Coordinates of C-alpha atoms and ligand atoms in Angstrom, one line a residue:
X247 CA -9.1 -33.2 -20.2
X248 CA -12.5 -32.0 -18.7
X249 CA -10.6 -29.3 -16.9
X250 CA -9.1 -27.6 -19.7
X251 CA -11.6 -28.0 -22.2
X252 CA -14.2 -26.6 -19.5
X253 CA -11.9 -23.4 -19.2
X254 CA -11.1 -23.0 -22.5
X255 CA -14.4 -22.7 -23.8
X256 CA -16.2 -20.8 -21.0
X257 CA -18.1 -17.8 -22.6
X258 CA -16.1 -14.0 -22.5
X259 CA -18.3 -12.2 -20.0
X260 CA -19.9 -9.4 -21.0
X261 CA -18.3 -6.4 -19.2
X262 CA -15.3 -6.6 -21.7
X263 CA -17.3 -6.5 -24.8
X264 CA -18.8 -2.9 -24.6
X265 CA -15.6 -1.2 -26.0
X266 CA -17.4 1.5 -27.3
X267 CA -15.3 4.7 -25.7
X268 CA -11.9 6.2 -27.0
X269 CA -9.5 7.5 -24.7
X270 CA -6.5 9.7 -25.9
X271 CA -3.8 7.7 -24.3
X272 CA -3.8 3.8 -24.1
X273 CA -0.6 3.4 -24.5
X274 CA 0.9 1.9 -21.3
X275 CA 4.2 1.4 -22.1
X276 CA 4.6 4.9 -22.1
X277 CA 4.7 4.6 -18.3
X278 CA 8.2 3.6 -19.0
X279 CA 9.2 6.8 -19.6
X280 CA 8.3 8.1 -15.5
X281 CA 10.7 4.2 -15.3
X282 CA 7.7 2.3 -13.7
X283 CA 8.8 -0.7 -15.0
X284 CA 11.5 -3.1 -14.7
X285 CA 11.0 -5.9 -17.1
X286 CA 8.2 -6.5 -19.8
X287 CA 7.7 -10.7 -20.5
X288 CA 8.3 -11.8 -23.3
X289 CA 11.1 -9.7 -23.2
X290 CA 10.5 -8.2 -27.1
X291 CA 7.1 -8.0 -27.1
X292 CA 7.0 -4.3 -26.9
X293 CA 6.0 -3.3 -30.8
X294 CA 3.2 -6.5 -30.5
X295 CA 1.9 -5.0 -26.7
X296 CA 1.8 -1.5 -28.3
X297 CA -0.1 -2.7 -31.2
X298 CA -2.5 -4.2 -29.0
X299 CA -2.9 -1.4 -26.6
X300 CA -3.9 0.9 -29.5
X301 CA -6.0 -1.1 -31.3
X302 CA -8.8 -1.8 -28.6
X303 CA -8.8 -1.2 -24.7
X304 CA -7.1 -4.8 -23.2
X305 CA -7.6 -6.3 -19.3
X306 CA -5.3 -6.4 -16.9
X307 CA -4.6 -7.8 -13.3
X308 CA -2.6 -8.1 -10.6
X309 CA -2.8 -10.2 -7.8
X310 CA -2.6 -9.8 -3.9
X311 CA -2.2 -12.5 -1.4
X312 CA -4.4 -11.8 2.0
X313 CA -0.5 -12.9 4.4
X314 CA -1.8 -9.3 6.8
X315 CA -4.7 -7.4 7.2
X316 CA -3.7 -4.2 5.1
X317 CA -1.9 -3.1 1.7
X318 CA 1.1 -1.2 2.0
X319 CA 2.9 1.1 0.3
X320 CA 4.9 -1.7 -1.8
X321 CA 1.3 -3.0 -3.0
X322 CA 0.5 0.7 -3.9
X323 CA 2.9 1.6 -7.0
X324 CA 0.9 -2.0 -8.1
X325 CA -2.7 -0.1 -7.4
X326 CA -0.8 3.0 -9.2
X327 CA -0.1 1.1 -12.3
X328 CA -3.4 -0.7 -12.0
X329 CA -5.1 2.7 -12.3
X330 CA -3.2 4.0 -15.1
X331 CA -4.6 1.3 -16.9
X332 CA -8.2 2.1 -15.9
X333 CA -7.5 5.9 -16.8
X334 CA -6.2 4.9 -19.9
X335 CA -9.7 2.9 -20.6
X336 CA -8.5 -0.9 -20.3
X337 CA -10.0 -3.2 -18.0
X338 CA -8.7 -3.8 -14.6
X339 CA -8.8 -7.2 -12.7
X340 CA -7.7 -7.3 -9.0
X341 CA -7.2 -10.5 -7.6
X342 CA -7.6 -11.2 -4.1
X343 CA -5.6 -14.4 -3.2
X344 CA -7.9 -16.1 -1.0
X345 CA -6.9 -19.9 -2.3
X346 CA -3.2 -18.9 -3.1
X347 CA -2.8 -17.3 0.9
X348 CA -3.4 -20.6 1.8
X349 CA -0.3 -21.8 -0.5
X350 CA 2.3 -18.9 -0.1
X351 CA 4.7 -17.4 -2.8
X352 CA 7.9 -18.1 -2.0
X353 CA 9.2 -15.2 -4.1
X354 CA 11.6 -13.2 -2.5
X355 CA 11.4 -15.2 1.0
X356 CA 14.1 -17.0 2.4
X357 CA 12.6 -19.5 4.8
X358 CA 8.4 -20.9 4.1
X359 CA 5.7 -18.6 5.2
X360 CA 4.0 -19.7 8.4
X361 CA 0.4 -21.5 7.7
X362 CA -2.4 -18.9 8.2
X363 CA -5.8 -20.2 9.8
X364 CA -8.6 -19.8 7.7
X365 CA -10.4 -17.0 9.4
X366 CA -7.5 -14.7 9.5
X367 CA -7.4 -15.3 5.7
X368 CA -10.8 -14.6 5.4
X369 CA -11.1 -11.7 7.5
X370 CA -7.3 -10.3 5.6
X371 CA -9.3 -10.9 1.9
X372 CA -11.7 -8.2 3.5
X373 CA -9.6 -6.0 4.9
X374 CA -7.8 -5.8 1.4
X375 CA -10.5 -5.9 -0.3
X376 CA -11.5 -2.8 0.8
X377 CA -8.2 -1.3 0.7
X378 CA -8.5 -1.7 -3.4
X379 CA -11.7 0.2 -3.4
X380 CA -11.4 2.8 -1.3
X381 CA -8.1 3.6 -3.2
X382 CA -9.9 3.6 -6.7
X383 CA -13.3 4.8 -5.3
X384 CA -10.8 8.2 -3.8
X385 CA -8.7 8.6 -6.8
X386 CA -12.1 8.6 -9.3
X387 CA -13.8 11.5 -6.4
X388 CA -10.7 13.6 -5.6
X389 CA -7.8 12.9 -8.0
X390 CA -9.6 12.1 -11.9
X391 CA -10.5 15.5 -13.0
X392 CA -12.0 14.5 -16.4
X393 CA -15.7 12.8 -17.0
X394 CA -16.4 10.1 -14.1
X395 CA -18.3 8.4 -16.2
X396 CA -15.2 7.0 -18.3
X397 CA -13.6 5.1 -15.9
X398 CA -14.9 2.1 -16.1
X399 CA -15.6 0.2 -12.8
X400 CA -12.5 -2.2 -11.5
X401 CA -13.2 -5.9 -11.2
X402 CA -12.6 -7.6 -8.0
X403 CA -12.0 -11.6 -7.9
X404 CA -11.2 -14.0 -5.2
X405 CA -9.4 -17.2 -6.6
X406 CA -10.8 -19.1 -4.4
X407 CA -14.0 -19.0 -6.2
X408 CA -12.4 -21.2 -8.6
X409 CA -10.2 -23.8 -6.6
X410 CA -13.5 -24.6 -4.8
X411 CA -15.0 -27.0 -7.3
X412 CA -11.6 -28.3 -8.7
X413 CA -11.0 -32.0 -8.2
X414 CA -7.3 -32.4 -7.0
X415 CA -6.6 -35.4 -8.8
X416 CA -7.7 -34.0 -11.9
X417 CA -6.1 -30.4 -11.5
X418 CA -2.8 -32.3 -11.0
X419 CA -3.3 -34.5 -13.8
X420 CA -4.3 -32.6 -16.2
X421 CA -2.7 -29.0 -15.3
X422 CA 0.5 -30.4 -13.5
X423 CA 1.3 -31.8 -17.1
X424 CA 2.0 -28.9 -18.9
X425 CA 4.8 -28.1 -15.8
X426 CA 8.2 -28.9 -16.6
X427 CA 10.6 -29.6 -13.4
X428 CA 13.5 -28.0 -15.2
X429 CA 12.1 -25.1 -15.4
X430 CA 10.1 -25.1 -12.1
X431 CA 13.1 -25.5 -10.4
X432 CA 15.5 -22.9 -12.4
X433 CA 12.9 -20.2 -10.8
X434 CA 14.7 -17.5 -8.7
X435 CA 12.5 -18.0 -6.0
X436 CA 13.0 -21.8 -5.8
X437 CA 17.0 -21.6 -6.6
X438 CA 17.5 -19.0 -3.9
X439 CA 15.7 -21.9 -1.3
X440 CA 16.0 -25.4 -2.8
X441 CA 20.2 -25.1 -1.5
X442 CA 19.9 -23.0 1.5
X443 CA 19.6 -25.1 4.5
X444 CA 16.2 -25.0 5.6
X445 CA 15.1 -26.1 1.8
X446 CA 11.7 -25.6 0.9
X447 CA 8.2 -27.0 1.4
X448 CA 6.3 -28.9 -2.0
X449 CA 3.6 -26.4 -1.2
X450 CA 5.3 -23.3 -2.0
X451 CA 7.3 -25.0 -4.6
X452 CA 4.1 -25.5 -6.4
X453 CA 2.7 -22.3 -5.8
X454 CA 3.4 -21.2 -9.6
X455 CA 1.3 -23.5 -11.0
X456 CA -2.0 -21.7 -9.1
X457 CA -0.8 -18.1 -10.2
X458 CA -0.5 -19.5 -13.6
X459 CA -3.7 -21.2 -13.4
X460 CA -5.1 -18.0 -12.4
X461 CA -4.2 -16.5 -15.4
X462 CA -5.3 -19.0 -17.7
X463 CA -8.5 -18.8 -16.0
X464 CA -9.2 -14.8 -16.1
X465 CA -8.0 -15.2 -19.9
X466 CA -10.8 -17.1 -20.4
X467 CA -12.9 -15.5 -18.5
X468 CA -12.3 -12.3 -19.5
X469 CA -9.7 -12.3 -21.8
X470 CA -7.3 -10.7 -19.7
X471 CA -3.8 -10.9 -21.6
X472 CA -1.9 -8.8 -19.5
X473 CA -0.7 -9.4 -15.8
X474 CA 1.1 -6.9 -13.8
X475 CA 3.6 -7.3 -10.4
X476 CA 6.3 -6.4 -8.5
X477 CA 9.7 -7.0 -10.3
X478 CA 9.7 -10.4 -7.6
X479 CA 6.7 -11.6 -9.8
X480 CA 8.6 -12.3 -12.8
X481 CA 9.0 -16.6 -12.0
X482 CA 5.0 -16.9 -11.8
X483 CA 4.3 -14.7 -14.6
X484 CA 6.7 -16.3 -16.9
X485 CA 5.1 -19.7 -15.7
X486 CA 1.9 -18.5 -16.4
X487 CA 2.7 -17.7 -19.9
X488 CA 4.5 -21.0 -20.4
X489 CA 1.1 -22.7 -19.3
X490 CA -0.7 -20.5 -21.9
X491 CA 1.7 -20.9 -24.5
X492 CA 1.3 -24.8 -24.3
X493 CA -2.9 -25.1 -23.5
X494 CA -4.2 -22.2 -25.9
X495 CA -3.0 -20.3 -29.6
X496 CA -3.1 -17.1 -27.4
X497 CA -0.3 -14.4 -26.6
X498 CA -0.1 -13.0 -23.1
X499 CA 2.2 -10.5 -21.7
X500 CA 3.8 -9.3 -18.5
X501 CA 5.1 -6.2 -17.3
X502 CA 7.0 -6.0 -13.8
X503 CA 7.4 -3.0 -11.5
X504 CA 10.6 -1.8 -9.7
X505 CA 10.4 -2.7 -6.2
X506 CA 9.7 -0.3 -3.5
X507 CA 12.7 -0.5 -0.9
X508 CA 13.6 0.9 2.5
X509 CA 17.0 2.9 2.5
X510 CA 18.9 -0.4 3.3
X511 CA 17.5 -1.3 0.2
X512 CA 15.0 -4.0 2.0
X513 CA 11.6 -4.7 -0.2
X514 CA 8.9 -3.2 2.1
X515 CA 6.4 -6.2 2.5
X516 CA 3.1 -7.2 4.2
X517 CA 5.3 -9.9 6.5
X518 CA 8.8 -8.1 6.3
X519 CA 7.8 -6.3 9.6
X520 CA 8.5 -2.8 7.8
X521 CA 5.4 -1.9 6.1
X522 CA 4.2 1.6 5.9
X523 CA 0.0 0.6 5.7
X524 CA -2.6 1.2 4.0
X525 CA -5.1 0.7 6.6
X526 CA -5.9 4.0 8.6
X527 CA -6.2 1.7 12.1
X528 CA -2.5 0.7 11.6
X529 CA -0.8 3.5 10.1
X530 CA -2.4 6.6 10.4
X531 CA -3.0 9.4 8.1
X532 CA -1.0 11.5 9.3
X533 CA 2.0 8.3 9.4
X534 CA 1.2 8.0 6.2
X535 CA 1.5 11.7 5.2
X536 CA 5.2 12.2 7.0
X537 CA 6.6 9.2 5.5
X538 CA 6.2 10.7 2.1
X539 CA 7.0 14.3 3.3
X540 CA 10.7 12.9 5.0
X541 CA 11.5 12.0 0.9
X542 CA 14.8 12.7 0.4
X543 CA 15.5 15.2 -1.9
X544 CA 17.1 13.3 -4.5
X545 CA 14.9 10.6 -4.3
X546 CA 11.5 12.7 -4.5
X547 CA 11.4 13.6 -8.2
X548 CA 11.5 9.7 -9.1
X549 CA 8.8 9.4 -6.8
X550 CA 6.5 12.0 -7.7
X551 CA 7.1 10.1 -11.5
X552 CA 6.0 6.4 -10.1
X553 CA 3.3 7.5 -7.3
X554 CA 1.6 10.5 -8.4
X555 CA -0.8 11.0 -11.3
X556 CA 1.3 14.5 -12.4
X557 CA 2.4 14.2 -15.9
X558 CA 5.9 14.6 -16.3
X559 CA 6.2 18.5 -16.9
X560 CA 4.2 19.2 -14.1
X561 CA 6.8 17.4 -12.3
X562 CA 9.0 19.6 -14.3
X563 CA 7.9 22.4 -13.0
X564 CA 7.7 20.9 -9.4
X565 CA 11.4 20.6 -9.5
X566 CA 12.1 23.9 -10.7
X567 CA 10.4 25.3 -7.9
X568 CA 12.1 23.5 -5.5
X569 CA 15.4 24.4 -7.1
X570 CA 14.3 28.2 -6.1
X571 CA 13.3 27.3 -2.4
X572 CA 14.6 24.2 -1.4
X573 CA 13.8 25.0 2.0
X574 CA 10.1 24.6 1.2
X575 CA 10.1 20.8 0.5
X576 CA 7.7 21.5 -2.4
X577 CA 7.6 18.5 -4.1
X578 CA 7.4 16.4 -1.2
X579 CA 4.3 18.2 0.2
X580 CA 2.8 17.8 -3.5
X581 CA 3.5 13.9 -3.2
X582 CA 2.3 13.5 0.4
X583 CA -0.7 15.8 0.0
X584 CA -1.7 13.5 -3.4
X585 CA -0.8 10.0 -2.0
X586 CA -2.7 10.6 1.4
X587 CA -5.6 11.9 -0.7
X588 CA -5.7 8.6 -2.8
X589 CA -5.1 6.2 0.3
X590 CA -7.3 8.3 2.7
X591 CA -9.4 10.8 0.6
X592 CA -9.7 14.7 1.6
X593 CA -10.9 13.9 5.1
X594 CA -7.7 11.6 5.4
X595 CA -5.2 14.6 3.8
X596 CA -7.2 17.0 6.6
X597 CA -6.7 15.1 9.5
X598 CA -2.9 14.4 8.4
X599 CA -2.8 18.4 8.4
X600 CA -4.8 18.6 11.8
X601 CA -2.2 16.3 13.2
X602 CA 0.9 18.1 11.5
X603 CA -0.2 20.9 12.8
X604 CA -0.6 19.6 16.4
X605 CA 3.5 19.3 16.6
X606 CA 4.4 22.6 14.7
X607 CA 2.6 25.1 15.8
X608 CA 2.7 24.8 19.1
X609 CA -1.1 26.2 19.8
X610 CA -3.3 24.5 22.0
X611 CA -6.1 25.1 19.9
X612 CA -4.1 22.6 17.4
X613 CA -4.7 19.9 20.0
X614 CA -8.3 20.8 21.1
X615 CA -10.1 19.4 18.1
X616 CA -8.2 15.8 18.2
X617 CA -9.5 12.4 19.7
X618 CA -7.3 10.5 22.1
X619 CA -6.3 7.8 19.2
X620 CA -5.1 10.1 17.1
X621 CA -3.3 12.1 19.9
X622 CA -1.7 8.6 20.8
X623 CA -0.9 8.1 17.1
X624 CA 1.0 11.3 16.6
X625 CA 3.2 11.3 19.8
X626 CA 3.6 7.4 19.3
X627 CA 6.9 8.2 21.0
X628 CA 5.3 9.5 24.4
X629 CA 4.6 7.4 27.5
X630 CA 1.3 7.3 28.2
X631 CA 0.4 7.7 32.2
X632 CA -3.6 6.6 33.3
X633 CA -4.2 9.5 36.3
X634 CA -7.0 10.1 38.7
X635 CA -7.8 14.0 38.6
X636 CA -7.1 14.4 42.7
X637 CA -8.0 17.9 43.8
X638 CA -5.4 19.9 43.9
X639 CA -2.3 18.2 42.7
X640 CA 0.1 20.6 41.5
X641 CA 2.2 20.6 38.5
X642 CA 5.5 19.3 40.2
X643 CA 2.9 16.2 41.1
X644 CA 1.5 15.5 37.6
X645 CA 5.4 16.2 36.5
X646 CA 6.5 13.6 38.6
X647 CA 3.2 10.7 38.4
X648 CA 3.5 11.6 34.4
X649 CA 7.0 9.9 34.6
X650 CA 8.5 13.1 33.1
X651 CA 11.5 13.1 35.4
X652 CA 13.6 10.9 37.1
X653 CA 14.2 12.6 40.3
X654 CA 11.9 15.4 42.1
X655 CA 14.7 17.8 42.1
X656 CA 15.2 17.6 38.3
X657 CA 11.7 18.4 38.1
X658 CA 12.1 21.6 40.2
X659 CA 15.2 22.5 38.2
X660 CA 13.8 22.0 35.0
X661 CA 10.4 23.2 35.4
X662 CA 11.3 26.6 37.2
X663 CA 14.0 27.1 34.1
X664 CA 10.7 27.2 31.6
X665 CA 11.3 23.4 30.3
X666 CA 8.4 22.2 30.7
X667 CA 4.5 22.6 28.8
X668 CA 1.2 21.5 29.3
X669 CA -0.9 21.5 26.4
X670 CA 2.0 23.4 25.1
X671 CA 1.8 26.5 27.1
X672 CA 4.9 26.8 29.7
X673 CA 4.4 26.7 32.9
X674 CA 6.8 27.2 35.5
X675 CA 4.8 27.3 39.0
X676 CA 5.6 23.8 40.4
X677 CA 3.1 24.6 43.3
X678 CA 0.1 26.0 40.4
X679 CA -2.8 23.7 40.9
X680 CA -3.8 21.8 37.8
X681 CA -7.3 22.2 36.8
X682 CA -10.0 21.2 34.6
X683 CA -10.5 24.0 32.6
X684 CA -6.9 25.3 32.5
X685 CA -4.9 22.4 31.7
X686 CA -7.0 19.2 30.5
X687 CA -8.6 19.5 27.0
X688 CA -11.7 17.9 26.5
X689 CA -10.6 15.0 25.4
X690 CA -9.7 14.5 29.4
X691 CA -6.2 14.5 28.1
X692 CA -2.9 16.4 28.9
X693 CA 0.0 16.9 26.9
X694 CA 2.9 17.3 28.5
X695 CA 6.5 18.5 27.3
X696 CA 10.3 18.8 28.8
X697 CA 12.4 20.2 26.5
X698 CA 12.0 20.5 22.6
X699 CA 10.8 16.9 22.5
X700 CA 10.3 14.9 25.1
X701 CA 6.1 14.0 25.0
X702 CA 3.9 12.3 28.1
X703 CA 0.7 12.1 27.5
X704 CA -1.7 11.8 30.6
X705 CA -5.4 9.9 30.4
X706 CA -7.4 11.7 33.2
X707 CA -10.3 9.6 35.1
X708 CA -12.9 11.9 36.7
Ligands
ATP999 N1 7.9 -3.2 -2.0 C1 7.2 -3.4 -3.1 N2 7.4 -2.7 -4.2 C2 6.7 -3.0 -5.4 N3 5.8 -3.9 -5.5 C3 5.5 -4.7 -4.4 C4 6.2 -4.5 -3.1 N4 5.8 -5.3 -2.2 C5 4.8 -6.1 -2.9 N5 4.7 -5.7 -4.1 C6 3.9 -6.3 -5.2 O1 2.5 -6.2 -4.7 C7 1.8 -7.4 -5.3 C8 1.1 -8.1 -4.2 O2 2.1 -8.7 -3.3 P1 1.7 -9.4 -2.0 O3 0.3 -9.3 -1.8 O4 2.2 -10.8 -2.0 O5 2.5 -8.5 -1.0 P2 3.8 -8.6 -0.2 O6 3.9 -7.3 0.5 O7 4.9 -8.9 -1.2 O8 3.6 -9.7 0.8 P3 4.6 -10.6 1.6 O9 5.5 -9.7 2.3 O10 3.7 -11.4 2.5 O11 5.2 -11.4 0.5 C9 2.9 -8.2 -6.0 O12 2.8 -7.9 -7.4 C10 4.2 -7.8 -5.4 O13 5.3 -7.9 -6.2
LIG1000 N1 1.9 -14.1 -5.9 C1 1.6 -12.7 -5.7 C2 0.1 -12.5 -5.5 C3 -0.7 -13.2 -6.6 C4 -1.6 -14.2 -6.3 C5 -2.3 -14.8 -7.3 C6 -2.2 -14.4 -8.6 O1 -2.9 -15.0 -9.6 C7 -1.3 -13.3 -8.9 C8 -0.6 -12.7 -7.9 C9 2.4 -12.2 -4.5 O2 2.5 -12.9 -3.6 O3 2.8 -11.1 -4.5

């Protein structure tokens, strides 16, 4: 019984015990109200959690597993919640998977995860890792308008740090114990597998018992009764407060969150292939910025209430102006403006503008000012063309090398009609000489147009 005895006395670090502050609003649950949450373990705890919540600031923490290199927007309605926990003045706990990514939660996967080597775990732990603070360390400079001072700093942990000194034998023996099979096996996430065809590995089957351990751990650590997840969470937290129950006198609660779905109604995930990211380098601000501002209108007002930190008659309001000038898109702008602020701070919300800008307003000064990546990133529709600047190679030529046409007469056709733009100014010369100064920014790139759009982009060499 080393193991457990070991974790249930360790000491309750100190960064919990100064809960000296007051905040006006602790109360969590009333986050139900903008409907972040799905399901609250156990199921009528509510009156107990909102005694607790009032009484003294509580900890909290969710967990991510390192399976890609970047967050996504699925992960951030989690970092949402987690910050209206900090806001609120409770203690926030983010858990960086690092032993568990070697495991793989079978939640809401049909076949078993492919093994990840362990530098592309270690190097994904980092990456995420810095995703969580840049997110907080944004939303305390740009979005938290009252005293900095009173949020208190978020906790990052890496559960690895723990499995590292475990003995296997006696992590089995003595934690395994307090696992039933029956139950194990009545879990969603091992029902949905254990029949289909391909079955399921013992690894992922066992992966509850480590996200449960986790818990038990940080409760003793830090006293952290509360964990928080996507609504596909709710077999491991429910396991985790079974393993509590039975090892300590303690009560510990869960609250899940509704997932975050594609318009077929597919969970956007990290490994589902259709992530929208967090990471600047894979999605860019800009991506980021649009995918908000396409919202459709009569999903956007349930999104400004899970995503953005506007209290609910702000959003009101927001609404009501849209219902005068629906043309506008108001309360999309307002939730891409505040998203791409908290992912990518004010620099990140400018360049998303830059880039915005670049397709509507048709000015080449618009493109003047942006680097060849982002250039790439915002036409990630146009074919990109590698050209050697040749003196004097005339527009039909650059027409026809950029790939804009199929055949030279189209070209002639099209171009001497007034379809077609470089840098978006029409030209219509198919004999004018392309130079330097007139037609390559300084970037050494081109940006070429047929029609409305149709984008090539052409990478000069001097
Ligand atoms: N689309 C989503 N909507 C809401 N929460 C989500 C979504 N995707 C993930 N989460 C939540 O984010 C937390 C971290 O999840 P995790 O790190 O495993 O990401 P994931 O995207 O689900 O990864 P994977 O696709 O590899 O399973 C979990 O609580 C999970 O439920
Ligand atoms: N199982 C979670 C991540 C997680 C890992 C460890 C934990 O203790 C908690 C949560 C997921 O895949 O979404």
């Amino acid at each position: 019984m080393k193991l457990l005895k070991q974790i249930l006395s360790a000491s309750k670090s100190t960064w919990l015990q100064s809960y000296t502050r007051s905040y006006a609003s602790r109360n969590i649950l009333k986050l139900s109200e903008r409907g972040m949450y799905q399901d609250m373990f156990p199921s009528s705890a509510g009156s107990e959690i909102l005694d607790l919540l009032n009484r003294a600031p509580q900890c909290v923490y969710a967990g991510f597993d390192p399976t890609a290199n970047s967050l996504h927007v699925g992960n951030l309605l989690v970092i949402i919640n987690l910050l209206h926990w900090q806001r609120g003045g409770h203690d926030v706990i983010a858990l960086l998977g690092g032993a568990t990514g070697y495991i793989g939660d079978p939640s809401g996967r049909s076949t078993d995860r492919i093994a990840l080597q362990s530098e592309v775990i270690q190097e994904n732990v980092n990456c995420i890792k810095n995703n969580l603070e840049t997110v907080f360390e944004n939303h305390k400079k740009y979005i938290w308008t009252k005293d900095e001072s009173k949020l208190k700093p978020i906790k990052v942990v890496n559960n690895e740090s723990w499995y590292r000194g475990i003995d296997s034998i006696q992590f089995v023996s003595e934690i395994g114990r307090n696992f039933r099979m029956g139950t194990m096996l009545l879990k969603q996430s091992v029902q949905s597998r254990i029949n289909s065809e391909i079955g399921m590995s013992f690894t992922e089957f066992a992966y509850q018992i480590f996200q449960s351990y986790d818990w038990l751990h940080l409760l003793k650590e830090y006293n952290c009764r509360f964990q928080i997840g996507g609504s596909d969470q709710m077999g491991n937290i429910s396991a985790g407060h079974e393993l509590i129950s039975r090892t300590t006198k303690q009560n510990v609660y869960g609250l899940t969150l509704p997932l975050v779905t594609t318009e077929e109604g597919d969970k956007f995930g990290k490994s589902a292939g259709n992530a929208v990211w967090l990471d600047a380098k894979k999605t860019s601000p800009y991506g980021l910025y649009q995918f908000f501002i396409r919202t459709k209108d009569s999903e956007v007002e349930n999104l400004l209430k899970l995503f953005t930190f506007f209290s609910v008659g702000e959003i009101q309001d927001i609404m009501f102006k849209h219902k005068q000038h629906p043309e506008q898109r108001y309360p999309q702008t307002c939730l891409a403006d505040q998203l791409t602020t908290l992912v990518h701070g004010k620099e990140g919300l400018e360049r998303a503008m830059k880039a915005t800008e670049a397709i509507y307003s048709k000015d080449v000064k618009s493109l003047v000012s942006l680097s060849s990546a982002e250039l790439e990133q915002i036409f990630e529709n146009a074919t990109v063309t590698n050209l050697l600047l040749s003196p004097g190679i005339t527009v039909l030529e650059l027409g026809m090398k950029a790939k804009c046409f199929p055949t030279e007469n189209d070209a002639m056709r099209i171009i001497q009609a007034g379809g077609f733009y470089i840098n978006h100014q029409k030209v219509k010369k198919i004999d004018e000489v392309i130079t330097q100064s007139a037609h390559i920014l300084p970037n050494l790139l081109s940006l070429l147009r047929v029609g409305k759009r149709n984008y090539y982009i052409v990478r000069w060499q001097t």
